[in-house]
PDB file of N, CA and C in Angstrom:
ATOM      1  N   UNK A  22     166.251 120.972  79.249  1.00 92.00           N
ATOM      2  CA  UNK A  22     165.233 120.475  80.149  1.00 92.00           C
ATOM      3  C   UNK A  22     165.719 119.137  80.691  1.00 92.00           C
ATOM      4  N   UNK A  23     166.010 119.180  82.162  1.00 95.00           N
ATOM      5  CA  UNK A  23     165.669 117.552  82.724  1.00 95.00           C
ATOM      6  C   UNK A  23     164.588 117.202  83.141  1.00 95.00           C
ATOM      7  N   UNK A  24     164.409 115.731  83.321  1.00 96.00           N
ATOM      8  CA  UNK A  24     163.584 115.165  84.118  1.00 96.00           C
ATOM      9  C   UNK A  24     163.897 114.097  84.684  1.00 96.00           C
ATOM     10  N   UNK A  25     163.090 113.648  85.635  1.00 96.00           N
ATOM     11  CA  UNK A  25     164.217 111.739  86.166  1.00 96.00           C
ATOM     12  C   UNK A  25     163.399 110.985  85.516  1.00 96.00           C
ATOM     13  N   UNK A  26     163.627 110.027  85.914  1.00 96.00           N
ATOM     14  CA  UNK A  26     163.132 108.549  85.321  1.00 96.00           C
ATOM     15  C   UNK A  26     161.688 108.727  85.711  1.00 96.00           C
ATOM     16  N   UNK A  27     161.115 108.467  87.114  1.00 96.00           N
ATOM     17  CA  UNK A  27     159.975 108.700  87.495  1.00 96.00           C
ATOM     18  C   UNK A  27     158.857 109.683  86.737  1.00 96.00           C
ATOM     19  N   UNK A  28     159.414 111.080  86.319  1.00 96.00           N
ATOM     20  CA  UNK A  28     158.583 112.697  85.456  1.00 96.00           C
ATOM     21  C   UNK A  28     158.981 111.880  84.220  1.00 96.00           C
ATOM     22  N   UNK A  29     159.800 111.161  83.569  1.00 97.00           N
ATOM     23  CA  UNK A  29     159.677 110.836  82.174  1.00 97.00           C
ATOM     24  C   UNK A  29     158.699 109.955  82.008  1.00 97.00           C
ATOM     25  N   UNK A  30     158.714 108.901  82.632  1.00 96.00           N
ATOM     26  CA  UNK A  30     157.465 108.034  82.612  1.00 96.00           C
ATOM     27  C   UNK A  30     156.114 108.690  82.911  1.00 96.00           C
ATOM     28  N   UNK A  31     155.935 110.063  83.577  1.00 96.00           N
ATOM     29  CA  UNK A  31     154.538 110.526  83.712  1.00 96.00           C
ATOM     30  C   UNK A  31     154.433 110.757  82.576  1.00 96.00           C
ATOM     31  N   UNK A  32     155.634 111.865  81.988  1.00 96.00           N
ATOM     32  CA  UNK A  32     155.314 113.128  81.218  1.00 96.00           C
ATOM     33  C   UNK A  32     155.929 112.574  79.588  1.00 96.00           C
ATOM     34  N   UNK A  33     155.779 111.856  79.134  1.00 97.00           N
ATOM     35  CA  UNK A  33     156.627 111.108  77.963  1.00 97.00           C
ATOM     36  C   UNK A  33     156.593 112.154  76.916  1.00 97.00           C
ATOM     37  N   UNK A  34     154.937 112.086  76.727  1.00 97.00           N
ATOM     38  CA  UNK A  34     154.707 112.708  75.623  1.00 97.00           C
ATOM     39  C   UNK A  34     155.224 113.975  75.158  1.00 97.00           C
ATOM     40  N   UNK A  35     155.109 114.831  76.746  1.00 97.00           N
ATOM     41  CA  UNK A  35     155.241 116.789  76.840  1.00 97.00           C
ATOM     42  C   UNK A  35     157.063 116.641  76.570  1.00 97.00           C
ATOM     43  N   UNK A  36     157.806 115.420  77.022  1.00 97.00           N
ATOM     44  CA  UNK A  36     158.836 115.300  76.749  1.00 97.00           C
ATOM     45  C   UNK A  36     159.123 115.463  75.429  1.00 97.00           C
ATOM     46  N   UNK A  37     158.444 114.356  74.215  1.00 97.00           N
ATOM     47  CA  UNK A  37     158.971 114.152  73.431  1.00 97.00           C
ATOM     48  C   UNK A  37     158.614 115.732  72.655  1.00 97.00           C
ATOM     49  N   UNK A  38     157.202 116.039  72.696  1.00 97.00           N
ATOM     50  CA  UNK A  38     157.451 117.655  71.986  1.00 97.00           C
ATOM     51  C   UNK A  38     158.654 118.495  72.072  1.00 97.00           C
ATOM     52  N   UNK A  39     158.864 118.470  73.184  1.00 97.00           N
ATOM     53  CA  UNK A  39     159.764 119.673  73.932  1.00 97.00           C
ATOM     54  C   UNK A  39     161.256 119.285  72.789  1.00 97.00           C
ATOM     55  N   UNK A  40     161.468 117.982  72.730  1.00 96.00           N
ATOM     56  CA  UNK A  40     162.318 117.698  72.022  1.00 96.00           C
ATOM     57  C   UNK A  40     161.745 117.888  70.298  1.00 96.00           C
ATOM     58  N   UNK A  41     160.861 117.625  70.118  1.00 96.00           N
ATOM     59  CA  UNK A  41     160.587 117.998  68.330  1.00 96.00           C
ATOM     60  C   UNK A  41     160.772 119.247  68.628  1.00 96.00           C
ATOM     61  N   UNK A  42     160.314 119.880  69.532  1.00 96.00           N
ATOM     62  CA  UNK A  42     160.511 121.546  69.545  1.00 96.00           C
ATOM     63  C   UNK A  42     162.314 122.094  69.904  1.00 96.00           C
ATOM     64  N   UNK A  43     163.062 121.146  69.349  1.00 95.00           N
ATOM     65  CA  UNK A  43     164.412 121.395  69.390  1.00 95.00           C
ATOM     66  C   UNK A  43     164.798 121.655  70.469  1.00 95.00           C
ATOM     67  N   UNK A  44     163.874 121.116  72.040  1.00 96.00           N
ATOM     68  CA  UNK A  44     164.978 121.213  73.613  1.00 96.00           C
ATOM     69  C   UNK A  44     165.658 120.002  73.348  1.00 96.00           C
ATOM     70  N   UNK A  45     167.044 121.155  74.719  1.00 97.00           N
ATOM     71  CA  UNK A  45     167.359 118.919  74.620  1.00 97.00           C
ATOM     72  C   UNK A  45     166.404 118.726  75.989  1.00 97.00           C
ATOM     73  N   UNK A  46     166.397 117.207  75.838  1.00 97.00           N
ATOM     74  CA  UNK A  46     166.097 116.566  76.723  1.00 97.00           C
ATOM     75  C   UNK A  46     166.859 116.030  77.486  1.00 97.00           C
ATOM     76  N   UNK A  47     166.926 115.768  78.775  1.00 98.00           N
ATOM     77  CA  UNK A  47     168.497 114.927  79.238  1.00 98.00           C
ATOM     78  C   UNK A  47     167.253 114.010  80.552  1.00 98.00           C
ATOM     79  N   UNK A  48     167.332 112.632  80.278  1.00 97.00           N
ATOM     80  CA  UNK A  48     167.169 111.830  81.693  1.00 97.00           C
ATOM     81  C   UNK A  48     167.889 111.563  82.629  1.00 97.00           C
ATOM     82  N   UNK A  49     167.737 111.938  84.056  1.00 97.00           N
ATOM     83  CA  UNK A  49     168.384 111.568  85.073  1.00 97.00           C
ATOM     84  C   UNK A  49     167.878 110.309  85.345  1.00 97.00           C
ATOM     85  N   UNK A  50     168.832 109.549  86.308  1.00 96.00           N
ATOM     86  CA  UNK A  50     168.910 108.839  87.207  1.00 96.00           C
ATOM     87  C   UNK A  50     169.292 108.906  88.386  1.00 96.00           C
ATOM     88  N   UNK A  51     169.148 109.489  89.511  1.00 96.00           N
ATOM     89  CA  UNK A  51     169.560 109.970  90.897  1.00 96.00           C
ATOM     90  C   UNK A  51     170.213 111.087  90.606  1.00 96.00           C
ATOM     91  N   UNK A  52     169.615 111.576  90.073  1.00 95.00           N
ATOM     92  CA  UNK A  52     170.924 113.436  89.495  1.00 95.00           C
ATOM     93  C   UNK A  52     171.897 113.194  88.306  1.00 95.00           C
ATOM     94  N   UNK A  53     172.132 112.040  87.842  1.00 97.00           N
ATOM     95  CA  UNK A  53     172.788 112.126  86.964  1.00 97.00           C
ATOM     96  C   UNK A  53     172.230 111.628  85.437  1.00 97.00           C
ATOM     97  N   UNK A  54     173.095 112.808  84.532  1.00 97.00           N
ATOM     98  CA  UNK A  54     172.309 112.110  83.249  1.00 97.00           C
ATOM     99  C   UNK A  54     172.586 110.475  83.038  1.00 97.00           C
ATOM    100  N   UNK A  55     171.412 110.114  82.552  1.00 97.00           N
ATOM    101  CA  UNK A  55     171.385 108.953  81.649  1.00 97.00           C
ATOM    102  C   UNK A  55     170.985 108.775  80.464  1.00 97.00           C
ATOM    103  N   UNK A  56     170.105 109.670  80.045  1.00 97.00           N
ATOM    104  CA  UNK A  56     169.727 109.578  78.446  1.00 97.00           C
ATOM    105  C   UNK A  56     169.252 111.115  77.942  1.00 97.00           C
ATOM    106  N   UNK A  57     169.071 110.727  76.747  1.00 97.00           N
ATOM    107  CA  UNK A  57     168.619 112.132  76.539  1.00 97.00           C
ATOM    108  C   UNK A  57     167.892 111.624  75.012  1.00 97.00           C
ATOM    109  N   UNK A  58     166.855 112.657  74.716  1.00 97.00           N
ATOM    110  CA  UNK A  58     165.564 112.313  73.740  1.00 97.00           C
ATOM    111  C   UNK A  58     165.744 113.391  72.973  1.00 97.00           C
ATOM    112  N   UNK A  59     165.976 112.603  71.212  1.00 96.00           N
ATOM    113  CA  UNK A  59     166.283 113.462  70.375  1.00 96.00           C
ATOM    114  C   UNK A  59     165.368 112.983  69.172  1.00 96.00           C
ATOM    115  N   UNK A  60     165.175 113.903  68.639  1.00 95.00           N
ATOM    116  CA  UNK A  60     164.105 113.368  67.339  1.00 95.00           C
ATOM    117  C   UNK A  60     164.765 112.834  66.636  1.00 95.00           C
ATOM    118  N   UNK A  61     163.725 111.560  66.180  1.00 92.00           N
ATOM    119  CA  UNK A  61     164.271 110.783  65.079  1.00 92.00           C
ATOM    120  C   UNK A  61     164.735 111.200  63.496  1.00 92.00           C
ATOM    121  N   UNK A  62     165.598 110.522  63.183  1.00 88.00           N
ATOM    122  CA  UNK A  62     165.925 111.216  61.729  1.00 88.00           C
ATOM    123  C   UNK A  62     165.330 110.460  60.971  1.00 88.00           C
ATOM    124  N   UNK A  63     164.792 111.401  59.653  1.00 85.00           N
ATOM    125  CA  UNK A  63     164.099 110.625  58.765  1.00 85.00           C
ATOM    126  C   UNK A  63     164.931 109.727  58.149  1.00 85.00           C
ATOM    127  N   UNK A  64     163.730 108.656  57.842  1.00 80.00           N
ATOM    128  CA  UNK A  64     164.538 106.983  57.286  1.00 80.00           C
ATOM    129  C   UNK A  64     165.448 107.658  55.397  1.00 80.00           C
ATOM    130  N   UNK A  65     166.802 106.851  55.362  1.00 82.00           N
ATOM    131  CA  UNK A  65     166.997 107.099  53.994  1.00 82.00           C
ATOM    132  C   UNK A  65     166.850 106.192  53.343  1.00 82.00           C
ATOM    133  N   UNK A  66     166.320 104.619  53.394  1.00 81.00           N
ATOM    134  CA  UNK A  66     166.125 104.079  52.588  1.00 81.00           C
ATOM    135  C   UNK A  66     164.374 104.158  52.381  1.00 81.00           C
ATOM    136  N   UNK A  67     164.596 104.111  50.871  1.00 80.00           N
ATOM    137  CA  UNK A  67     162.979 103.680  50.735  1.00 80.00           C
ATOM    138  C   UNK A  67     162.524 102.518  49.764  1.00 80.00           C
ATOM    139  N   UNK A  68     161.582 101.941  50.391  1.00 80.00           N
ATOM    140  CA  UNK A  68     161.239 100.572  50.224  1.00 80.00           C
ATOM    141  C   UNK A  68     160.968 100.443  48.501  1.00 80.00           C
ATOM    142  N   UNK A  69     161.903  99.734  48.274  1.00 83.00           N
ATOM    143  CA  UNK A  69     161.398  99.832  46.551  1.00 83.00           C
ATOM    144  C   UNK A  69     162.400 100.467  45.836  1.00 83.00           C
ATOM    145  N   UNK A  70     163.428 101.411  46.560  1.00 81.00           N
ATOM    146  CA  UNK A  70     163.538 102.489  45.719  1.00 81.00           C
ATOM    147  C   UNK A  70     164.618 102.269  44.874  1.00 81.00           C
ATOM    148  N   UNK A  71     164.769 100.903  44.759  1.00 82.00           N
ATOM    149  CA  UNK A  71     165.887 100.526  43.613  1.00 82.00           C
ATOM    150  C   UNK A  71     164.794  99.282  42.020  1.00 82.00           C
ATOM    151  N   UNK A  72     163.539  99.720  42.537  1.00 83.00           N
ATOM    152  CA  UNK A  72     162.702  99.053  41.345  1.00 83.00           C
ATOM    153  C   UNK A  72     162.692 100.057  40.015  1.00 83.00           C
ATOM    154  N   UNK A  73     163.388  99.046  39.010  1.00 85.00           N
ATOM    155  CA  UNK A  73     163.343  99.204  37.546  1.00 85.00           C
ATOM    156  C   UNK A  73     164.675  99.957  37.371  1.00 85.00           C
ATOM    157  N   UNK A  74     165.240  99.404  38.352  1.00 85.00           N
ATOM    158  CA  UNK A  74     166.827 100.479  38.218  1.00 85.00           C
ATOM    159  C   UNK A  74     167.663  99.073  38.778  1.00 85.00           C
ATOM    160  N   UNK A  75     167.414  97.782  38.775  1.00 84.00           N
ATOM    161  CA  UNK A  75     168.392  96.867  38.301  1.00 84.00           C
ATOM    162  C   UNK A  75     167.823  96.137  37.074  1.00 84.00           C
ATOM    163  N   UNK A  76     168.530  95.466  37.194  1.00 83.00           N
ATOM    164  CA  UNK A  76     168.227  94.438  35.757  1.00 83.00           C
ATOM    165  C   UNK A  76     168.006  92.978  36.420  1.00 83.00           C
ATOM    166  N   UNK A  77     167.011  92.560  35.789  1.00 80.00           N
ATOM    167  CA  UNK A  77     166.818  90.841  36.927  1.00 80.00           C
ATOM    168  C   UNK A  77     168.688  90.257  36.294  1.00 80.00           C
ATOM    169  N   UNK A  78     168.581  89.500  37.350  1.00 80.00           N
ATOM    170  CA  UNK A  78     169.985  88.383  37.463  1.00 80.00           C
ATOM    171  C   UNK A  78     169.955  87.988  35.971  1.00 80.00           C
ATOM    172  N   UNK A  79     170.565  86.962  35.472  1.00 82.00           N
ATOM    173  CA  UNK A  79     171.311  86.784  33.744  1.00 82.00           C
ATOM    174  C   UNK A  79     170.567  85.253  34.479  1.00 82.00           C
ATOM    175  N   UNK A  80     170.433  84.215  33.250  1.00 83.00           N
ATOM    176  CA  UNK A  80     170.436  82.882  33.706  1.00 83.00           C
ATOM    177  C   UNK A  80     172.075  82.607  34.069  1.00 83.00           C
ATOM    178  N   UNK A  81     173.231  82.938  33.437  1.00 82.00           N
ATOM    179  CA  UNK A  81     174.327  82.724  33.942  1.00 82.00           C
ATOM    180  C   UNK A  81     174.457  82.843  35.179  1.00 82.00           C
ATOM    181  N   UNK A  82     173.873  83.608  36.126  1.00 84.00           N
ATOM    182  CA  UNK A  82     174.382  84.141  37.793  1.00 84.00           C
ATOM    183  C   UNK A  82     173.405  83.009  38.206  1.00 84.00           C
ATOM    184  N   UNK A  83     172.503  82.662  37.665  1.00 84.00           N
ATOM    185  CA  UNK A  83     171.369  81.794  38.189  1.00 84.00           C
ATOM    186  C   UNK A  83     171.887  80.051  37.946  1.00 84.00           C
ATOM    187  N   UNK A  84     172.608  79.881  36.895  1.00 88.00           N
ATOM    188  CA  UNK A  84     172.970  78.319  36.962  1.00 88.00           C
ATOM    189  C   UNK A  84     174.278  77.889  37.665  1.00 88.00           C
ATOM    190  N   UNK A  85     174.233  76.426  38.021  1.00 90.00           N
ATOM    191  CA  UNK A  85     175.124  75.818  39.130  1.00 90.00           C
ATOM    192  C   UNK A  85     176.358  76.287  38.767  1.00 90.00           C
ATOM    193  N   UNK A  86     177.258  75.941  40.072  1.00 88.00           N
ATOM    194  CA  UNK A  86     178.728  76.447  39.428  1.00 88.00           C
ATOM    195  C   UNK A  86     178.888  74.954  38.776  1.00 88.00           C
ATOM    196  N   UNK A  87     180.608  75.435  38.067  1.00 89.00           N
ATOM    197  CA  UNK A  87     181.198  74.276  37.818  1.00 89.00           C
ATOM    198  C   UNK A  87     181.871  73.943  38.647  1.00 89.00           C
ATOM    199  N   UNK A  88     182.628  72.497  37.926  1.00 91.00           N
ATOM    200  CA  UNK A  88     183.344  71.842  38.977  1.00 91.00           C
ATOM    201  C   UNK A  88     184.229  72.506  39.527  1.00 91.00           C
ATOM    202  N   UNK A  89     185.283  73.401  38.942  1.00 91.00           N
ATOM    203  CA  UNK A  89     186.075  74.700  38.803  1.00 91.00           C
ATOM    204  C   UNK A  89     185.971  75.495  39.944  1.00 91.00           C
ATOM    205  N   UNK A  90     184.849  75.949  39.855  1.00 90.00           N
ATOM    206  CA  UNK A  90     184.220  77.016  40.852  1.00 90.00           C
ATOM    207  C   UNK A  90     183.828  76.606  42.158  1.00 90.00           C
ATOM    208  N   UNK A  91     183.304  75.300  42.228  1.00 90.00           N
ATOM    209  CA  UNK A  91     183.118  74.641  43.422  1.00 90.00           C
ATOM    210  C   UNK A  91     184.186  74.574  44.219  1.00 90.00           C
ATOM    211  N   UNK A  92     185.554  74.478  43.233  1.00 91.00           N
ATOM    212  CA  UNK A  92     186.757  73.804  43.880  1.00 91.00           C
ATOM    213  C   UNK A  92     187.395  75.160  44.333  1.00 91.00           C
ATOM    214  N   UNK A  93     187.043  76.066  43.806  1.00 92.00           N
ATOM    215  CA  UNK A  93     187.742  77.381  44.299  1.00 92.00           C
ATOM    216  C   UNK A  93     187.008  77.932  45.629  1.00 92.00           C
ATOM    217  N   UNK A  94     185.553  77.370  46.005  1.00 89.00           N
ATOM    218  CA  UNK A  94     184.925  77.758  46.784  1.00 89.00           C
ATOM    219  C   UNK A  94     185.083  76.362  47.888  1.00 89.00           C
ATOM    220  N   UNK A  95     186.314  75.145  47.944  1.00 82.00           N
ATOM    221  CA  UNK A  95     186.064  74.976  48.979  1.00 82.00           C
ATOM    222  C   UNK A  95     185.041  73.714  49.107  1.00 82.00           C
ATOM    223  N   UNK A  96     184.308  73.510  48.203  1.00 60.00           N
ATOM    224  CA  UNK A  96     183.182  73.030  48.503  1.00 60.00           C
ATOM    225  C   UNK A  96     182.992  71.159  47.942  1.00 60.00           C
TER     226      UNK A  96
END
């Protein structure tokens, strides 16, 4: 299915079905494609989904460097 710029902006919505309904979609711009509308893929991260599956930080990762470490970093 095409449409131009102008029928996408009427028709957005009947667009975006047509595309959940596995058309492609292709946008013109004066006859030529410019885009095309594809369903989104579901997200793979999920919010959280590393809770109780680390371990909090050590106080070691948490206290200052030394002088040592400073000096290796430059600083």
């Amino acid at each position: 299915m095409q449409a131009s710029v102008h029928e996408a902006k009427t028709n957005l919505s009947k667009l975006i079905e047509a595309a959940l309904r596995g058309e492609r979609v292709v946008i013109t711009r004066h006859g030529i494609p410019a885009a095309e509308i594809v369903p989104a893929r579901p997200a793979r991260v999920t919010i959280g989904g590393l809770k109780d599956r680390l371990a909090p930080p050590s106080d070691a990762f948490l206290a200052p460097l030394s002088e040592d470490e400073l000096a290796d970093w430059g600083a």
